[in-house]
């Protein structure tokens, strides 16, 4: 009764019963260890105590009414708490050692119980929460840790001569795994197990451990006291980083000799809820058709918890925290808490009202416990996809339009519709159909891809005179069919009234093109036909006038008023203007409307062939051996400009005159198109022969033509081919060719004779006038090109003294007359030049030039005084000053009177600068 009144006492009674039962089982399964013993702890995850505390603990040092009871009633137990804010008294009561500032979240820590003999160790997890907070469901059974005693290795019986001698036989150890909770707060190092050898009383033993976590990476996680054998963990463990460790324990003496075989230690890290669930994506995208029924699957969200998935720490539960917008109700979707599958829970999804929903989804571990579980959130975007649940509807029931007659490709009306489905999708795209009023197919409706309007377009010309208006019935639908259960709308049908506008139409030729047949050779001024056009405008009286547009042979003319066609020349079927026996001409018909309209008509004249062309022999030339042989023959045929039956078959025959033709030649017919010409006599002298042949066609009456074939008769080799000598011998020239050759020879001889006469005359002129300078030798008006500059002064043997300025003029007086090296005008009387007569005779010109040349050679004042002097070397010691000192810009006047003394060649300069009598 007292237990039922107090839940705390019930929990203590259950805990005490469980611990006693565990101790009893451990004692019954204990083994005696005589060789090597280990005492260790196990931390099962289900030994967690959940306590609900009063808020008074937050500010008072009040003990809780929960106590720990030991299974060993005859053994004293000590308790230790891993949280310094809480402690456990020897009687097992839990109390707060200091003021707890905040207990809004549950607090978790470890409590360790140790026996007085240091052989029994228990640990459990305590979670504290304020009274009124939701706690996880209580654990069905709390058990004391199973106590592991020393393991005994049985002795092995050894066979020998003595039957009574027995020796101990070793057996492998079976060590249960060691469970260590992750994220333990210490203090560290925290002892896990004690290893001991039964020889430690006789021999000093040193203990060590090896493996990953001890002497291998990650190193120094576990350590062991080499003397006492106590193995401890040095830092908090993380199960998500490493869930288990495999170590080996060794026992050696002080000299390093192995005293016991190594034993395997397996350490498992017990999971704690230290990881929040993590969504694979922060934003999930899904879609659901509008109008979907409840229970329609939409999408799935997935979260992963790094904690142990087999324990509540890693079991994730999903829930929807919020839906936006709340239309038509706040809870349009639900989520499967275990799988994360989102589905619809209510009807009423309408894309035209809400096109997208935003859901905030929460994932919580600890099987969804909001008090003890860790949570995380993600966003789910659900797009409501469109279905064709809205039929298109016309904006008005009647549309108007107009079109000119005979117009094609013109838009005459624009049909507008409205559709609430998603634009530019098959559910929105409109399809227009004409269901009435257009039996001849004059119109079609094309859909504008951007506006979805219907463009009524003319595809076949309409005639105002036949139909002045059209009443069309148009139906509009979508590319996609309407959704199931959606009826079509009455507004999906409309009427279109189209008025036809009258325009001036061009005259029309009834038969275009018009074909007529005539025999060729029709004379001029023959009437062929009347090619008249009709005016389609029946309600208007108009006059039509005709003219010619195209007449390649200028064979026809047309009457301007009635369209009568007459010939102006003979129609010839063999003319190049006739193609396939048809002559084609084009005519125009123009009315007097406003504006005038023009129609075009084509007249085709089929010319029937008559036999008006003689056959012509083919080929015109051939080659034949001078001696008759079977292979020596010529195949001949004929060509006729006429067509069948006025052409072949042909008849070939030799004329009776001259008689030598039939005496030397014979002709035989191969078929209607070909015949063979060959020698009748055994031998015919080499040469060129013109053989006449009579060719007749098959016309009615037939036409005969006397044609000539030019046959070259030549000697042949054994193969029947003409030899080169024979070909030359048989070659002959016609009269025209001979005359042309003679004319060419006469022209060539005349040109040679004229050239010889011209050369003789030129030679005579040179002899009679030797002083005349040849234009090629005249240097006054020619450009002199010097290709070689020279190697300089050192490689030329010149008398440089002649180029130096003399100090006196004595050496000049001793030189012969006419030899001058100084550019100075001598102070001597000028020479007298011969005076040229006023009207010299042409024969005296040569004598005059000779006298002038002789006088110039003997004149010291003549060139080379005033000629161009080229100096290659200037020399040293010149008495002349530097020309750089000259100043051409001096304002002083210079005396140029000396130019009058330089002779007639400088007279022009003297007149310009000298200032003579004219000044």
PDB file of C-alpha atoms in Angstrom, residues 251-370:
ATOM      1  CA  UNK A 251      51.904  -9.430 -18.592  1.00  0.00           C
ATOM      2  CA  UNK A 252      55.711  -9.611 -18.400  1.00  0.00           C
ATOM      3  CA  UNK A 253      58.289  -9.678 -15.603  1.00  0.00           C
ATOM      4  CA  UNK A 254      60.780  -6.913 -14.919  1.00  0.00           C
ATOM      5  CA  UNK A 255      63.158  -8.451 -17.446  1.00  0.00           C
ATOM      6  CA  UNK A 256      60.542  -8.381 -20.179  1.00  0.00           C
ATOM      7  CA  UNK A 257      59.836 -12.077 -20.174  1.00  0.00           C
ATOM      8  CA  UNK A 258      56.287 -12.958 -21.064  1.00  0.00           C
ATOM      9  CA  UNK A 259      54.554 -14.368 -18.032  1.00  0.00           C
ATOM     10  CA  UNK A 260      51.062 -14.793 -19.478  1.00  0.00           C
ATOM     11  CA  UNK A 261      49.726 -15.120 -23.024  1.00  0.00           C
ATOM     12  CA  UNK A 262      48.174 -11.861 -24.310  1.00  0.00           C
ATOM     13  CA  UNK A 263      44.463 -11.477 -23.866  1.00  0.00           C
ATOM     14  CA  UNK A 264      42.011  -9.631 -26.212  1.00  0.00           C
ATOM     15  CA  UNK A 265      40.008  -6.742 -24.839  1.00  0.00           C
ATOM     16  CA  UNK A 266      37.004  -5.461 -26.836  1.00  0.00           C
ATOM     17  CA  UNK A 267      35.753  -2.006 -25.895  1.00  0.00           C
ATOM     18  CA  UNK A 268      32.432  -0.751 -27.271  1.00  0.00           C
ATOM     19  CA  UNK A 269      31.490   2.935 -27.113  1.00  0.00           C
ATOM     20  CA  UNK A 270      27.918   3.324 -25.914  1.00  0.00           C
ATOM     21  CA  UNK A 271      25.919   5.861 -27.883  1.00  0.00           C
ATOM     22  CA  UNK A 272      24.609   9.078 -26.338  1.00  0.00           C
ATOM     23  CA  UNK A 273      22.153  11.433 -27.977  1.00  0.00           C
ATOM     24  CA  UNK A 274      24.676  14.048 -29.082  1.00  0.00           C
ATOM     25  CA  UNK A 275      23.794  14.478 -32.772  1.00  0.00           C
ATOM     26  CA  UNK A 276      20.871  16.252 -34.305  1.00  0.00           C
ATOM     27  CA  UNK A 277      19.103  14.811 -37.308  1.00  0.00           C
ATOM     28  CA  UNK A 278      20.441  16.328 -40.542  1.00  0.00           C
ATOM     29  CA  UNK A 279      18.327  16.653 -43.685  1.00  0.00           C
ATOM     30  CA  UNK A 280      19.970  15.656 -46.940  1.00  0.00           C
ATOM     31  CA  UNK A 281      18.665  18.885 -48.518  1.00  0.00           C
ATOM     32  CA  UNK A 282      17.714  22.100 -46.873  1.00  0.00           C
ATOM     33  CA  UNK A 283      15.021  22.677 -49.487  1.00  0.00           C
ATOM     34  CA  UNK A 284      12.961  19.896 -51.068  1.00  0.00           C
ATOM     35  CA  UNK A 285      10.900  20.394 -54.199  1.00  0.00           C
ATOM     36  CA  UNK A 286       7.820  18.392 -55.029  1.00  0.00           C
ATOM     37  CA  UNK A 287       4.694  18.667 -57.109  1.00  0.00           C
ATOM     38  CA  UNK A 288       1.108  17.473 -57.008  1.00  0.00           C
ATOM     39  CA  UNK A 289      -1.600  17.908 -59.657  1.00  0.00           C
ATOM     40  CA  UNK A 290      -4.408  20.223 -58.770  1.00  0.00           C
ATOM     41  CA  UNK A 291      -7.622  18.491 -57.795  1.00  0.00           C
ATOM     42  CA  UNK A 292      -5.760  15.478 -56.372  1.00  0.00           C
ATOM     43  CA  UNK A 293      -7.673  13.212 -54.032  1.00  0.00           C
ATOM     44  CA  UNK A 294      -6.714  12.864 -50.336  1.00  0.00           C
ATOM     45  CA  UNK A 295      -3.920  10.372 -49.836  1.00  0.00           C
ATOM     46  CA  UNK A 296      -2.048  11.305 -53.024  1.00  0.00           C
ATOM     47  CA  UNK A 297       1.695  10.987 -52.469  1.00  0.00           C
ATOM     48  CA  UNK A 298       3.580  14.234 -53.071  1.00  0.00           C
ATOM     49  CA  UNK A 299       7.218  13.787 -52.076  1.00  0.00           C
ATOM     50  CA  UNK A 300       9.538  12.361 -49.418  1.00  0.00           C
ATOM     51  CA  UNK A 301      11.987  14.122 -47.127  1.00  0.00           C
ATOM     52  CA  UNK A 302      14.844  12.272 -45.479  1.00  0.00           C
ATOM     53  CA  UNK A 303      16.937  13.133 -42.435  1.00  0.00           C
ATOM     54  CA  UNK A 304      19.977  11.249 -41.131  1.00  0.00           C
ATOM     55  CA  UNK A 305      21.012  10.981 -37.477  1.00  0.00           C
ATOM     56  CA  UNK A 306      24.624  10.048 -36.807  1.00  0.00           C
ATOM     57  CA  UNK A 307      23.663   8.385 -33.508  1.00  0.00           C
ATOM     58  CA  UNK A 308      22.947   4.664 -33.214  1.00  0.00           C
ATOM     59  CA  UNK A 309      19.970   3.943 -35.439  1.00  0.00           C
ATOM     60  CA  UNK A 310      19.058   0.888 -33.380  1.00  0.00           C
ATOM     61  CA  UNK A 311      18.539   2.992 -30.272  1.00  0.00           C
ATOM     62  CA  UNK A 312      16.117   5.863 -29.588  1.00  0.00           C
ATOM     63  CA  UNK A 313      19.025   8.281 -30.015  1.00  0.00           C
ATOM     64  CA  UNK A 314      19.054   7.601 -33.731  1.00  0.00           C
ATOM     65  CA  UNK A 315      15.369   6.980 -34.415  1.00  0.00           C
ATOM     66  CA  UNK A 316      14.014  10.009 -36.309  1.00  0.00           C
ATOM     67  CA  UNK A 317      10.387  11.127 -36.303  1.00  0.00           C
ATOM     68  CA  UNK A 318       8.968  13.661 -38.776  1.00  0.00           C
ATOM     69  CA  UNK A 319       6.223  16.251 -38.336  1.00  0.00           C
ATOM     70  CA  UNK A 320       4.942  19.294 -40.249  1.00  0.00           C
ATOM     71  CA  UNK A 321       5.321  22.488 -38.228  1.00  0.00           C
ATOM     72  CA  UNK A 322       3.745  24.993 -40.571  1.00  0.00           C
ATOM     73  CA  UNK A 323       1.951  25.290 -43.935  1.00  0.00           C
ATOM     74  CA  UNK A 324       1.853  28.498 -45.967  1.00  0.00           C
ATOM     75  CA  UNK A 325      -0.599  29.661 -47.165  1.00  0.00           C
ATOM     76  CA  UNK A 326      -3.485  28.292 -45.115  1.00  0.00           C
ATOM     77  CA  UNK A 327      -5.761  27.973 -48.151  1.00  0.00           C
ATOM     78  CA  UNK A 328      -8.274  26.394 -48.291  1.00  0.00           C
ATOM     79  CA  UNK A 329      -7.422  24.892 -44.867  1.00  0.00           C
ATOM     80  CA  UNK A 330      -4.252  25.027 -42.715  1.00  0.00           C
ATOM     81  CA  UNK A 331      -3.661  21.274 -42.934  1.00  0.00           C
ATOM     82  CA  UNK A 332      -3.724  20.302 -46.613  1.00  0.00           C
ATOM     83  CA  UNK A 333      -0.813  17.857 -46.205  1.00  0.00           C
ATOM     84  CA  UNK A 334       0.356  15.216 -43.753  1.00  0.00           C
ATOM     85  CA  UNK A 335       3.654  13.437 -43.278  1.00  0.00           C
ATOM     86  CA  UNK A 336       4.483   9.888 -42.288  1.00  0.00           C
ATOM     87  CA  UNK A 337       6.434  10.238 -39.027  1.00  0.00           C
ATOM     88  CA  UNK A 338       8.657   7.249 -39.719  1.00  0.00           C
ATOM     89  CA  UNK A 339       9.318   7.501 -43.489  1.00  0.00           C
ATOM     90  CA  UNK A 340       8.993  11.245 -44.182  1.00  0.00           C
ATOM     91  CA  UNK A 341       6.450  10.641 -46.968  1.00  0.00           C
ATOM     92  CA  UNK A 342       4.331  13.765 -47.563  1.00  0.00           C
ATOM     93  CA  UNK A 343       0.851  13.272 -49.002  1.00  0.00           C
ATOM     94  CA  UNK A 344      -2.401  15.165 -49.326  1.00  0.00           C
ATOM     95  CA  UNK A 345      -4.901  14.893 -46.503  1.00  0.00           C
ATOM     96  CA  UNK A 346      -7.708  17.055 -47.872  1.00  0.00           C
ATOM     97  CA  UNK A 347      -9.302  17.908 -51.207  1.00  0.00           C
ATOM     98  CA  UNK A 348      -9.413  21.363 -52.738  1.00  0.00           C
ATOM     99  CA  UNK A 349      -6.032  21.884 -54.440  1.00  0.00           C
ATOM    100  CA  UNK A 350      -6.576  24.555 -57.104  1.00  0.00           C
ATOM    101  CA  UNK A 351      -3.588  25.930 -59.038  1.00  0.00           C
ATOM    102  CA  UNK A 352      -5.558  28.968 -60.117  1.00  0.00           C
ATOM    103  CA  UNK A 353      -5.921  29.937 -56.424  1.00  0.00           C
ATOM    104  CA  UNK A 354      -2.665  28.661 -54.872  1.00  0.00           C
ATOM    105  CA  UNK A 355       0.146  27.576 -57.161  1.00  0.00           C
ATOM    106  CA  UNK A 356       2.684  26.648 -54.460  1.00  0.00           C
ATOM    107  CA  UNK A 357       2.714  25.611 -50.812  1.00  0.00           C
ATOM    108  CA  UNK A 358       5.625  25.963 -48.388  1.00  0.00           C
ATOM    109  CA  UNK A 359       5.922  23.414 -45.573  1.00  0.00           C
ATOM    110  CA  UNK A 360       8.298  23.549 -42.598  1.00  0.00           C
ATOM    111  CA  UNK A 361       9.183  19.943 -41.752  1.00  0.00           C
ATOM    112  CA  UNK A 362      10.822  18.977 -38.442  1.00  0.00           C
ATOM    113  CA  UNK A 363      12.855  15.839 -37.800  1.00  0.00           C
ATOM    114  CA  UNK A 364      13.335  14.843 -34.095  1.00  0.00           C
ATOM    115  CA  UNK A 365      15.328  11.928 -32.698  1.00  0.00           C
ATOM    116  CA  UNK A 366      14.515   9.999 -29.498  1.00  0.00           C
ATOM    117  CA  UNK A 367      11.510   8.718 -31.439  1.00  0.00           C
ATOM    118  CA  UNK A 368      10.105  12.221 -31.659  1.00  0.00           C
ATOM    119  CA  UNK A 369      10.303  13.187 -27.998  1.00  0.00           C
ATOM    120  CA  UNK A 370      10.197  16.959 -27.879  1.00  0.00           C
TER     121      UNK A 370
END
